[in-house]
Amino acid sequence: MNPAIREIARRAAAGIRGAWVIVCACVSVALTPAGIAVADPPQGEIVAWGDNHSGQANVPPPNSGFIAVGGGYLHSLGLKADGSIVAWGCLGPQSNYGQCDVPAPNSDFIAVAAGEWHSLGLKADGTIVAWGCGDPNNYGQCNVPSPNSGFVAVAAGLYHSLGLKADGSIAAWGCGGLYNP
């Protein structure tokens, strides 16, 4: 195992600040922040490992300037310091449902979340942008409820999405009637 990955995993398992690891069904991604003592990945580099049959572990160049990561089923997301989102994976007709097609304008994002076949981005103005969800997998997880405002955090699940509001309330949507989120 790469020494940088080993150190990030050790720190995350020990609950030490300065290591973020996002784990999903197929790939794990880790962001190396400033001050972490690892082999030598620079600040803001993403290290990805695991199943890579859809390219979800192939971080595109330049691999720098990232401040957050998200791992979905067959795709990964990286949030850059400039507020833009980089998406990768989604290779092949059975794995691309639009979850890597970040909608324009790709700017002013402050958080990302990756679900099974969809992606979420939280904008600085408190709105959520959702994309992906193409057939045959549209369970409503991209239908952000109104009012789409006041959000401070996002999370994406298999067929559902969640948004935390500034007042502490949580909005949940998706599942297409399969469950009640």
PDB file of N, CA and C in Angstrom, residues 64-125:
ATOM      1  N   SER A  64      -4.624  18.723  -8.106  1.00  0.00           N
ATOM      2  CA  SER A  64      -4.209  19.688  -7.079  1.00  0.00           C
ATOM      3  C   SER A  64      -5.321  20.696  -6.863  1.00  0.00           C
ATOM      4  N   GLY A  65      -5.259  21.368  -5.737  1.00  0.00           N
ATOM      5  CA  GLY A  65      -6.218  22.426  -5.441  1.00  0.00           C
ATOM      6  C   GLY A  65      -7.575  21.952  -4.973  1.00  0.00           C
ATOM      7  N   PHE A  66      -7.704  20.680  -4.587  1.00  0.00           N
ATOM      8  CA  PHE A  66      -8.988  20.167  -4.121  1.00  0.00           C
ATOM      9  C   PHE A  66      -9.180  20.476  -2.640  1.00  0.00           C
ATOM     10  N   ILE A  67     -10.437  20.759  -2.252  1.00  0.00           N
ATOM     11  CA  ILE A  67     -10.754  21.018  -0.849  1.00  0.00           C
ATOM     12  C   ILE A  67     -11.786  20.051  -0.287  1.00  0.00           C
ATOM     13  N   ALA A  68     -12.431  19.255  -1.163  1.00  0.00           N
ATOM     14  CA  ALA A  68     -13.418  18.267  -0.721  1.00  0.00           C
ATOM     15  C   ALA A  68     -13.545  17.197  -1.791  1.00  0.00           C
ATOM     16  N   VAL A  69     -14.010  16.010  -1.378  1.00  0.00           N
ATOM     17  CA  VAL A  69     -14.192  14.897  -2.299  1.00  0.00           C
ATOM     18  C   VAL A  69     -15.512  14.196  -2.026  1.00  0.00           C
ATOM     19  N   GLY A  70     -16.000  13.482  -3.019  1.00  0.00           N
ATOM     20  CA  GLY A  70     -17.193  12.658  -2.876  1.00  0.00           C
ATOM     21  C   GLY A  70     -17.030  11.408  -3.705  1.00  0.00           C
ATOM     22  N   GLY A  71     -17.415  10.263  -3.167  1.00  0.00           N
ATOM     23  CA  GLY A  71     -17.313   8.998  -3.880  1.00  0.00           C
ATOM     24  C   GLY A  71     -18.675   8.390  -4.109  1.00  0.00           C
ATOM     25  N   GLY A  72     -19.040   8.193  -5.384  1.00  0.00           N
ATOM     26  CA  GLY A  72     -20.300   7.551  -5.740  1.00  0.00           C
ATOM     27  C   GLY A  72     -20.082   6.118  -6.152  1.00  0.00           C
ATOM     28  N   TYR A  73     -21.084   5.519  -6.766  1.00  0.00           N
ATOM     29  CA  TYR A  73     -20.984   4.116  -7.151  1.00  0.00           C
ATOM     30  C   TYR A  73     -19.962   3.921  -8.274  1.00  0.00           C
ATOM     31  N   LEU A  74     -20.115   4.634  -9.374  1.00  0.00           N
ATOM     32  CA  LEU A  74     -19.197   4.503 -10.508  1.00  0.00           C
ATOM     33  C   LEU A  74     -18.590   5.842 -10.898  1.00  0.00           C
ATOM     34  N   HIS A  75     -18.552   6.767  -9.964  1.00  0.00           N
ATOM     35  CA  HIS A  75     -17.974   8.076 -10.244  1.00  0.00           C
ATOM     36  C   HIS A  75     -17.442   8.705  -8.956  1.00  0.00           C
ATOM     37  N   SER A  76     -16.605   9.714  -9.140  1.00  0.00           N
ATOM     38  CA  SER A  76     -16.050  10.463  -8.013  1.00  0.00           C
ATOM     39  C   SER A  76     -16.152  11.948  -8.323  1.00  0.00           C
ATOM     40  N   LEU A  77     -16.181  12.761  -7.280  1.00  0.00           N
ATOM     41  CA  LEU A  77     -16.261  14.213  -7.417  1.00  0.00           C
ATOM     42  C   LEU A  77     -15.158  14.855  -6.590  1.00  0.00           C
ATOM     43  N   GLY A  78     -14.619  15.944  -7.103  1.00  0.00           N
ATOM     44  CA  GLY A  78     -13.660  16.733  -6.352  1.00  0.00           C
ATOM     45  C   GLY A  78     -14.055  18.192  -6.425  1.00  0.00           C
ATOM     46  N   LEU A  79     -14.054  18.857  -5.289  1.00  0.00           N
ATOM     47  CA  LEU A  79     -14.356  20.291  -5.227  1.00  0.00           C
ATOM     48  C   LEU A  79     -13.045  21.051  -5.174  1.00  0.00           C
ATOM     49  N   LYS A  80     -12.861  21.942  -6.118  1.00  0.00           N
ATOM     50  CA  LYS A  80     -11.636  22.744  -6.180  1.00  0.00           C
ATOM     51  C   LYS A  80     -11.778  23.992  -5.301  1.00  0.00           C
ATOM     52  N   ALA A  81     -10.655  24.556  -4.915  1.00  0.00           N
ATOM     53  CA  ALA A  81     -10.644  25.760  -4.084  1.00  0.00           C
ATOM     54  C   ALA A  81     -11.307  26.940  -4.781  1.00  0.00           C
ATOM     55  N   ASP A  82     -11.351  26.924  -6.110  1.00  0.00           N
ATOM     56  CA  ASP A  82     -11.992  28.023  -6.858  1.00  0.00           C
ATOM     57  C   ASP A  82     -13.506  27.868  -6.940  1.00  0.00           C
ATOM     58  N   GLY A  83     -14.069  26.824  -6.321  1.00  0.00           N
ATOM     59  CA  GLY A  83     -15.515  26.626  -6.308  1.00  0.00           C
ATOM     60  C   GLY A  83     -16.044  25.802  -7.468  1.00  0.00           C
ATOM     61  N   SER A  84     -15.173  25.254  -8.297  1.00  0.00           N
ATOM     62  CA  SER A  84     -15.621  24.402  -9.399  1.00  0.00           C
ATOM     63  C   SER A  84     -15.553  22.936  -8.980  1.00  0.00           C
ATOM     64  N   ILE A  85     -16.315  22.113  -9.693  1.00  0.00           N
ATOM     65  CA  ILE A  85     -16.364  20.678  -9.418  1.00  0.00           C
ATOM     66  C   ILE A  85     -15.752  19.926 -10.587  1.00  0.00           C
ATOM     67  N   VAL A  86     -14.920  18.939 -10.265  1.00  0.00           N
ATOM     68  CA  VAL A  86     -14.369  18.026 -11.256  1.00  0.00           C
ATOM     69  C   VAL A  86     -15.018  16.669 -11.000  1.00  0.00           C
ATOM     70  N   ALA A  87     -15.561  16.053 -12.055  1.00  0.00           N
ATOM     71  CA  ALA A  87     -16.202  14.743 -11.950  1.00  0.00           C
ATOM     72  C   ALA A  87     -15.496  13.769 -12.881  1.00  0.00           C
ATOM     73  N   TRP A  88     -15.332  12.517 -12.437  1.00  0.00           N
ATOM     74  CA  TRP A  88     -14.695  11.524 -13.291  1.00  0.00           C
ATOM     75  C   TRP A  88     -15.262  10.146 -12.979  1.00  0.00           C
ATOM     76  N   GLY A  89     -14.965   9.221 -13.874  1.00  0.00           N
ATOM     77  CA  GLY A  89     -15.556   7.891 -13.838  1.00  0.00           C
ATOM     78  C   GLY A  89     -16.563   7.824 -14.965  1.00  0.00           C
ATOM     79  N   CYS A  90     -17.669   7.168 -14.745  1.00  0.00           N
ATOM     80  CA  CYS A  90     -18.783   7.160 -15.703  1.00  0.00           C
ATOM     81  C   CYS A  90     -18.396   6.611 -17.071  1.00  0.00           C
ATOM     82  N   LEU A  91     -17.393   5.731 -17.137  1.00  0.00           N
ATOM     83  CA  LEU A  91     -16.974   5.190 -18.422  1.00  0.00           C
ATOM     84  C   LEU A  91     -17.854   4.010 -18.814  1.00  0.00           C
ATOM     85  N   GLY A  92     -18.329   3.998 -20.034  1.00  0.00           N
ATOM     86  CA  GLY A  92     -19.143   2.901 -20.546  1.00  0.00           C
ATOM     87  C   GLY A  92     -20.616   3.191 -20.483  1.00  0.00           C
ATOM     88  N   PRO A  93     -21.373   2.577 -21.391  1.00  0.00           N
ATOM     89  CA  PRO A  93     -22.812   2.861 -21.489  1.00  0.00           C
ATOM     90  C   PRO A  93     -23.621   2.421 -20.283  1.00  0.00           C
ATOM     91  N   GLN A  94     -23.135   1.446 -19.523  1.00  0.00           N
ATOM     92  CA  GLN A  94     -23.880   0.981 -18.359  1.00  0.00           C
ATOM     93  C   GLN A  94     -23.545   1.740 -17.087  1.00  0.00           C
ATOM     94  N   SER A  95     -22.678   2.762 -17.177  1.00  0.00           N
ATOM     95  CA  SER A  95     -22.298   3.477 -15.964  1.00  0.00           C
ATOM     96  C   SER A  95     -22.462   4.982 -16.069  1.00  0.00           C
ATOM     97  N   ASN A  96     -22.874   5.491 -17.220  1.00  0.00           N
ATOM     98  CA  ASN A  96     -22.992   6.936 -17.383  1.00  0.00           C
ATOM     99  C   ASN A  96     -24.455   7.345 -17.484  1.00  0.00           C
ATOM    100  N   TYR A  97     -24.945   7.931 -16.415  1.00  0.00           N
ATOM    101  CA  TYR A  97     -26.310   8.431 -16.369  1.00  0.00           C
ATOM    102  C   TYR A  97     -26.319   9.940 -16.135  1.00  0.00           C
ATOM    103  N   GLY A  98     -25.236  10.595 -16.534  1.00  0.00           N
ATOM    104  CA  GLY A  98     -25.150  12.045 -16.412  1.00  0.00           C
ATOM    105  C   GLY A  98     -24.545  12.528 -15.115  1.00  0.00           C
ATOM    106  N   GLN A  99     -24.158  11.623 -14.228  1.00  0.00           N
ATOM    107  CA  GLN A  99     -23.637  12.027 -12.921  1.00  0.00           C
ATOM    108  C   GLN A  99     -22.274  12.708 -12.998  1.00  0.00           C
ATOM    109  N   CYS A 100     -21.602  12.621 -14.141  1.00  0.00           N
ATOM    110  CA  CYS A 100     -20.318  13.309 -14.321  1.00  0.00           C
ATOM    111  C   CYS A 100     -20.448  14.588 -15.143  1.00  0.00           C
ATOM    112  N   ASP A 101     -21.656  14.911 -15.563  1.00  0.00           N
ATOM    113  CA  ASP A 101     -21.892  16.102 -16.385  1.00  0.00           C
ATOM    114  C   ASP A 101     -22.274  17.287 -15.500  1.00  0.00           C
ATOM    115  N   VAL A 102     -21.283  17.927 -14.908  1.00  0.00           N
ATOM    116  CA  VAL A 102     -21.543  19.054 -14.012  1.00  0.00           C
ATOM    117  C   VAL A 102     -22.209  20.172 -14.818  1.00  0.00           C
ATOM    118  N   PRO A 103     -23.397  20.632 -14.393  1.00  0.00           N
ATOM    119  CA  PRO A 103     -24.088  21.675 -15.159  1.00  0.00           C
ATOM    120  C   PRO A 103     -23.416  23.038 -15.028  1.00  0.00           C
ATOM    121  N   ALA A 104     -23.568  23.831 -16.079  1.00  0.00           N
ATOM    122  CA  ALA A 104     -23.051  25.203 -16.073  1.00  0.00           C
ATOM    123  C   ALA A 104     -24.031  26.089 -15.311  1.00  0.00           C
ATOM    124  N   PRO A 105     -23.546  27.104 -14.649  1.00  0.00           N
ATOM    125  CA  PRO A 105     -22.143  27.467 -14.498  1.00  0.00           C
ATOM    126  C   PRO A 105     -21.486  26.633 -13.394  1.00  0.00           C
ATOM    127  N   ASN A 106     -20.326  26.104 -13.684  1.00  0.00           N
ATOM    128  CA  ASN A 106     -19.594  25.278 -12.737  1.00  0.00           C
ATOM    129  C   ASN A 106     -18.731  26.189 -11.863  1.00  0.00           C
ATOM    130  N   SER A 107     -19.402  26.872 -10.937  1.00  0.00           N
ATOM    131  CA  SER A 107     -18.709  27.824 -10.063  1.00  0.00           C
ATOM    132  C   SER A 107     -19.518  28.038  -8.790  1.00  0.00           C
ATOM    133  N   ASP A 108     -18.872  28.600  -7.789  1.00  0.00           N
ATOM    134  CA  ASP A 108     -19.492  28.978  -6.518  1.00  0.00           C
ATOM    135  C   ASP A 108     -19.979  27.800  -5.678  1.00  0.00           C
ATOM    136  N   PHE A 109     -19.435  26.599  -5.882  1.00  0.00           N
ATOM    137  CA  PHE A 109     -19.801  25.454  -5.060  1.00  0.00           C
ATOM    138  C   PHE A 109     -18.972  25.456  -3.779  1.00  0.00           C
ATOM    139  N   ILE A 110     -19.593  24.975  -2.682  1.00  0.00           N
ATOM    140  CA  ILE A 110     -18.889  24.888  -1.401  1.00  0.00           C
ATOM    141  C   ILE A 110     -18.889  23.469  -0.826  1.00  0.00           C
ATOM    142  N   ALA A 111     -19.659  22.552  -1.435  1.00  0.00           N
ATOM    143  CA  ALA A 111     -19.705  21.164  -0.972  1.00  0.00           C
ATOM    144  C   ALA A 111     -20.184  20.272  -2.111  1.00  0.00           C
ATOM    145  N   VAL A 112     -19.806  18.990  -2.044  1.00  0.00           N
ATOM    146  CA  VAL A 112     -20.239  18.013  -3.035  1.00  0.00           C
ATOM    147  C   VAL A 112     -20.694  16.736  -2.336  1.00  0.00           C
ATOM    148  N   ALA A 113     -21.535  15.973  -3.025  1.00  0.00           N
ATOM    149  CA  ALA A 113     -21.951  14.655  -2.554  1.00  0.00           C
ATOM    150  C   ALA A 113     -22.242  13.802  -3.784  1.00  0.00           C
ATOM    151  N   ALA A 114     -21.864  12.535  -3.727  1.00  0.00           N
ATOM    152  CA  ALA A 114     -22.063  11.621  -4.845  1.00  0.00           C
ATOM    153  C   ALA A 114     -22.921  10.448  -4.397  1.00  0.00           C
ATOM    154  N   GLY A 115     -23.988  10.192  -5.141  1.00  0.00           N
ATOM    155  CA  GLY A 115     -24.855   9.052  -4.866  1.00  0.00           C
ATOM    156  C   GLY A 115     -24.572   7.930  -5.847  1.00  0.00           C
ATOM    157  N   GLU A 116     -25.514   7.015  -5.961  1.00  0.00           N
ATOM    158  CA  GLU A 116     -25.310   5.890  -6.879  1.00  0.00           C
ATOM    159  C   GLU A 116     -25.192   6.372  -8.319  1.00  0.00           C
ATOM    160  N   TRP A 117     -26.195   7.044  -8.816  1.00  0.00           N
ATOM    161  CA  TRP A 117     -26.200   7.512 -10.208  1.00  0.00           C
ATOM    162  C   TRP A 117     -26.423   9.012 -10.286  1.00  0.00           C
ATOM    163  N   HIS A 118     -26.189   9.714  -9.221  1.00  0.00           N
ATOM    164  CA  HIS A 118     -26.431  11.163  -9.229  1.00  0.00           C
ATOM    165  C   HIS A 118     -25.373  11.885  -8.407  1.00  0.00           C
ATOM    166  N   SER A 119     -25.320  13.200  -8.610  1.00  0.00           N
ATOM    167  CA  SER A 119     -24.356  14.049  -7.908  1.00  0.00           C
ATOM    168  C   SER A 119     -25.069  15.286  -7.394  1.00  0.00           C
ATOM    169  N   LEU A 120     -24.556  15.835  -6.302  1.00  0.00           N
ATOM    170  CA  LEU A 120     -25.099  17.055  -5.713  1.00  0.00           C
ATOM    171  C   LEU A 120     -23.972  18.048  -5.479  1.00  0.00           C
ATOM    172  N   GLY A 121     -24.289  19.319  -5.690  1.00  0.00           N
ATOM    173  CA  GLY A 121     -23.366  20.386  -5.365  1.00  0.00           C
ATOM    174  C   GLY A 121     -24.103  21.452  -4.579  1.00  0.00           C
ATOM    175  N   LEU A 122     -23.503  21.900  -3.492  1.00  0.00           N
ATOM    176  CA  LEU A 122     -24.079  22.971  -2.681  1.00  0.00           C
ATOM    177  C   LEU A 122     -23.402  24.269  -3.074  1.00  0.00           C
ATOM    178  N   LYS A 123     -24.207  25.259  -3.463  1.00  0.00           N
ATOM    179  CA  LYS A 123     -23.686  26.563  -3.875  1.00  0.00           C
ATOM    180  C   LYS A 123     -23.511  27.475  -2.653  1.00  0.00           C
ATOM    181  N   ALA A 124     -22.666  28.464  -2.809  1.00  0.00           N
ATOM    182  CA  ALA A 124     -22.399  29.427  -1.731  1.00  0.00           C
ATOM    183  C   ALA A 124     -23.658  30.182  -1.314  1.00  0.00           C
ATOM    184  N   ASP A 125     -24.638  30.306  -2.222  1.00  0.00           N
ATOM    185  CA  ASP A 125     -25.876  31.017  -1.894  1.00  0.00           C
ATOM    186  C   ASP A 125     -26.895  30.150  -1.160  1.00  0.00           C
TER     187      ASP A 125
END
